[in-house]
CSV table of N, CA and C and ligand atoms in Angstrom, one decimal:
chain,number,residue,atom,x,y,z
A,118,UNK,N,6.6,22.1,6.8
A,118,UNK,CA,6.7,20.6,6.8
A,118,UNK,C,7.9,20.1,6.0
A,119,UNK,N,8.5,19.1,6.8
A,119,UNK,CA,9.6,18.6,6.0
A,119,UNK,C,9.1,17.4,5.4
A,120,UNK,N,9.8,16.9,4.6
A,120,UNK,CA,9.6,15.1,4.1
A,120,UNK,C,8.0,15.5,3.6
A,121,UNK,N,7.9,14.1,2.7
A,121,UNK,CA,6.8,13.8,2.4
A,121,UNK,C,5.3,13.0,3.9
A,122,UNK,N,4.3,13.3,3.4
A,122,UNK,CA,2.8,12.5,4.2
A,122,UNK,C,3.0,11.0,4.4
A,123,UNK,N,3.5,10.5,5.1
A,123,UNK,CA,4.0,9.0,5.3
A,123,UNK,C,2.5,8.6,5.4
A,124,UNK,N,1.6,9.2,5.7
A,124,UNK,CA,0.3,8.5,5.4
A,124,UNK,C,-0.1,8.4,3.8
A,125,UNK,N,0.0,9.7,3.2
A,125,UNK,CA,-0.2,9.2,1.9
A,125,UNK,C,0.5,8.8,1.2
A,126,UNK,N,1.8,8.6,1.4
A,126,UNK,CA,3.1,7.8,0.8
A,126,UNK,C,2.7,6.2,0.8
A,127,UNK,N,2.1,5.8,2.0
A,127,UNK,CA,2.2,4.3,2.6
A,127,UNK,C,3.0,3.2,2.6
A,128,UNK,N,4.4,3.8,2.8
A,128,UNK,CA,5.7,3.5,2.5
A,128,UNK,C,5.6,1.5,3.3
A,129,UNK,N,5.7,0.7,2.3
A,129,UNK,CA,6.2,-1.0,3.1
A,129,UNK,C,7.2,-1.4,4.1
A,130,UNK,N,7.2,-1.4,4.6
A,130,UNK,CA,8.6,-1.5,5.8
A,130,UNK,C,9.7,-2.0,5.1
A,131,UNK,N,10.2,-1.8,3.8
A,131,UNK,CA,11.1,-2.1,3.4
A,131,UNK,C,11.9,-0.5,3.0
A,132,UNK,N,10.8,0.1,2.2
A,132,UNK,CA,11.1,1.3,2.2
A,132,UNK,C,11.7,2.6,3.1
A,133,UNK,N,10.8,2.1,4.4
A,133,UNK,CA,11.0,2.8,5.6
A,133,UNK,C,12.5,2.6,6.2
A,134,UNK,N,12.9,1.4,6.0
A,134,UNK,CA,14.1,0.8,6.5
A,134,UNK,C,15.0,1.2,5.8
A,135,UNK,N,14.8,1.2,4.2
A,135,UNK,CA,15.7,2.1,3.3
A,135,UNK,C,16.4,3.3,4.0
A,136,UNK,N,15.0,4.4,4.0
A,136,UNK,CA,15.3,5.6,4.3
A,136,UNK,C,16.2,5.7,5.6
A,137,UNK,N,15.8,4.8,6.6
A,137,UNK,CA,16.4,5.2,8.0
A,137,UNK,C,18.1,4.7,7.6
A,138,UNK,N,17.8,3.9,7.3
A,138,UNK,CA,19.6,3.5,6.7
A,138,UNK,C,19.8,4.2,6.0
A,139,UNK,N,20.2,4.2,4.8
A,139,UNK,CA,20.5,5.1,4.0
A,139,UNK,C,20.3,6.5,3.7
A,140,UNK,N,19.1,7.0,4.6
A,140,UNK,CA,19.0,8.5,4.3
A,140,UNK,C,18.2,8.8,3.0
A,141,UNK,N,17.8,9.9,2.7
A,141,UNK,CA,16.8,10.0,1.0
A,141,UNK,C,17.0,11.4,0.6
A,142,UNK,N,17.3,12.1,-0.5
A,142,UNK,CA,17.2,13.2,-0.9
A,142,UNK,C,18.0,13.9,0.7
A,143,UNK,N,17.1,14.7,1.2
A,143,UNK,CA,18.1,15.3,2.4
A,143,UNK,C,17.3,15.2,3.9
A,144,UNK,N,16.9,13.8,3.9
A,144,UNK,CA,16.9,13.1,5.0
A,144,UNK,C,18.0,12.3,5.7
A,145,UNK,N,18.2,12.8,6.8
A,145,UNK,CA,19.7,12.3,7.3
A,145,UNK,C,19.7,10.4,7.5
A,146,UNK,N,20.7,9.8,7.3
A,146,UNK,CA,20.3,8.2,7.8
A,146,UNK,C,20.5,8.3,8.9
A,147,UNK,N,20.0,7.2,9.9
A,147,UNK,CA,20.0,7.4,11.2
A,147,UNK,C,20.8,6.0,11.3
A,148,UNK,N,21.7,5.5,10.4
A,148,UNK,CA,22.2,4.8,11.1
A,148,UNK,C,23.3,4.4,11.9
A,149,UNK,N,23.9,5.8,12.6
A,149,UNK,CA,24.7,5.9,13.8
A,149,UNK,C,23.7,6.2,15.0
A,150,UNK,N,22.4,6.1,14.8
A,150,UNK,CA,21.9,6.4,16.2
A,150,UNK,C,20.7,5.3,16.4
A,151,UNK,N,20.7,4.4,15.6
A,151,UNK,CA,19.5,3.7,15.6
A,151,UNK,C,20.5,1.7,14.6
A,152,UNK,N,20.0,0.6,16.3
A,152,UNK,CA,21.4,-0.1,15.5
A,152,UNK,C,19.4,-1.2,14.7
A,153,UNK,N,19.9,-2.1,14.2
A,153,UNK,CA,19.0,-2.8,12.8
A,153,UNK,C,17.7,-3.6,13.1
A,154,UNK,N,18.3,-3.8,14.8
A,154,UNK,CA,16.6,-4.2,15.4
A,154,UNK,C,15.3,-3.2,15.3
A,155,UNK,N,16.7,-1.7,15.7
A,155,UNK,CA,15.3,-0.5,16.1
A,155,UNK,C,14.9,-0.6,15.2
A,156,UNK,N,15.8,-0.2,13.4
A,156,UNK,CA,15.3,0.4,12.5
A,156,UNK,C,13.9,-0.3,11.9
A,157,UNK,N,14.3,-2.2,12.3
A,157,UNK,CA,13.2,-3.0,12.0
A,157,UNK,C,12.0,-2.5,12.6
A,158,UNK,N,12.1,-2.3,13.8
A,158,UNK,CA,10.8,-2.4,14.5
A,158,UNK,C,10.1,-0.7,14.0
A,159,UNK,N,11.0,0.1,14.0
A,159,UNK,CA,10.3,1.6,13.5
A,159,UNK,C,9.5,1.5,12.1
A,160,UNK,N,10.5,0.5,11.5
A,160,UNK,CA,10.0,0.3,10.1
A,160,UNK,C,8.5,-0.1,10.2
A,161,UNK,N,8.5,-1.4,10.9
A,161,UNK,CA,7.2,-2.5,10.8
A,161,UNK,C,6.2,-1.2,11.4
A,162,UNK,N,6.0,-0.3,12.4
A,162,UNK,CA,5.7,0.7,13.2
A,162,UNK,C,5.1,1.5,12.0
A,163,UNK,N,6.0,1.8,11.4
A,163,UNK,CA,6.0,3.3,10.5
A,163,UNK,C,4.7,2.8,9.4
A,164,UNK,N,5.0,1.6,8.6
A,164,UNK,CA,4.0,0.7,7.6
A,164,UNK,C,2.5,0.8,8.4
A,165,UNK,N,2.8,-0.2,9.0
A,165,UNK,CA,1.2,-0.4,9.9
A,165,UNK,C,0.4,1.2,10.0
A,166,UNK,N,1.3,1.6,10.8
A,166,UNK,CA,0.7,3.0,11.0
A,166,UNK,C,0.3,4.2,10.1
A,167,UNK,N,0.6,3.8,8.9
A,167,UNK,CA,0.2,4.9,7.7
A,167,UNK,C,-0.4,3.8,6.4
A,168,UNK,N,-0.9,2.4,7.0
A,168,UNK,CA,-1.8,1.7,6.5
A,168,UNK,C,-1.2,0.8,5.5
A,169,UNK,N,0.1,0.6,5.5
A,169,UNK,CA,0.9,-0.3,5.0
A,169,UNK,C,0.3,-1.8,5.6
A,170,UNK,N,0.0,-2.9,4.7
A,170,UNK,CA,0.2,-4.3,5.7
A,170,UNK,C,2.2,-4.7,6.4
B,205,HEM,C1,13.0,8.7,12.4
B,205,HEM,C2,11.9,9.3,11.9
B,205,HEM,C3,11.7,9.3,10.4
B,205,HEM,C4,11.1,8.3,9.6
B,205,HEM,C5,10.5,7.0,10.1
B,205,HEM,C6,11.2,8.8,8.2
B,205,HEM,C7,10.6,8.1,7.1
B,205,HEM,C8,10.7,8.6,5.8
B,205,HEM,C9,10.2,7.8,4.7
B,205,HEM,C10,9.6,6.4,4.7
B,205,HEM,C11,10.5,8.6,3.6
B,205,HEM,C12,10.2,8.2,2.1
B,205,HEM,C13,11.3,7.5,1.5
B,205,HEM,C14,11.1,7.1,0.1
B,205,HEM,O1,10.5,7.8,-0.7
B,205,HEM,O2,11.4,5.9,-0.3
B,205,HEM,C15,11.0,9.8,4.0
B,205,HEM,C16,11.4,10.9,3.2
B,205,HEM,C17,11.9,12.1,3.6
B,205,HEM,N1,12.2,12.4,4.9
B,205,HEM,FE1,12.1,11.2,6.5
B,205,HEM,N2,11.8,10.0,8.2
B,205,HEM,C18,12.2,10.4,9.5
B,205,HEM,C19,12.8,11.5,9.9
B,205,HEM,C20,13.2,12.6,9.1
B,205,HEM,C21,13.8,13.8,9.5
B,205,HEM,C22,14.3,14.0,10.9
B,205,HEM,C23,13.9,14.6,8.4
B,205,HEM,C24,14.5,15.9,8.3
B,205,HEM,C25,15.6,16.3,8.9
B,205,HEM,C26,13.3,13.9,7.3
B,205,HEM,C27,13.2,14.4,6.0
B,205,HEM,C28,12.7,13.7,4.9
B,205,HEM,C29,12.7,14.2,3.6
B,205,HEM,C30,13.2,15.6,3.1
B,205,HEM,C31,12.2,13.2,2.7
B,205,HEM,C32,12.0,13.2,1.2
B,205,HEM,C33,13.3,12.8,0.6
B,205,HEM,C34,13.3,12.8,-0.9
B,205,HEM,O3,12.4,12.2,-1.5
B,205,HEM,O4,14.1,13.4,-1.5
B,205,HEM,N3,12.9,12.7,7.7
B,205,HEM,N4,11.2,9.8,5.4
């Protein structure tokens, strides 16, 4: 397993948006492949879904 349990983490969509932009420890950023709408909407996605409001 890579990365940490995004369920038990329950990262806020601010965080999630962090990581995808800027990358974390040796998580790649994705932001040459992903432009600031995706990242929003994966983010809002990513929160909800591991029980973030
Ligand atoms: C696009 C899908 C992905 C999402 C939504 C995502 C999301 C996240 C989030 C929210 C964190 C926590 C950041 C924090 O602590 O503030 C994280 C950490 C991490 N992710 Fe990802 N990630 C993705 C893809 C990947 C991929 C492809 C890899 C490996 C190549 C990866 C490896 C890691 C690692 C190693 C960490 C821990 C970094 C550290 O704390 O040093 N992630 N990820």
């Amino acid at each position: 397993m890579i990365g940490p349990s995004l369920d038990e983490l329950q990262p806020d969509a601010a965080r999630v948006a962090r990581a995808l932009r800027d990358g974390i420890g040796s998580m790649p950023s994705f932001k040459a492949h992903m432009n600031d709408a995706d990242i929003h909407a994966l983010a809002l996605y990513v929160s909800q879904a591991s029980g973030q409001k």
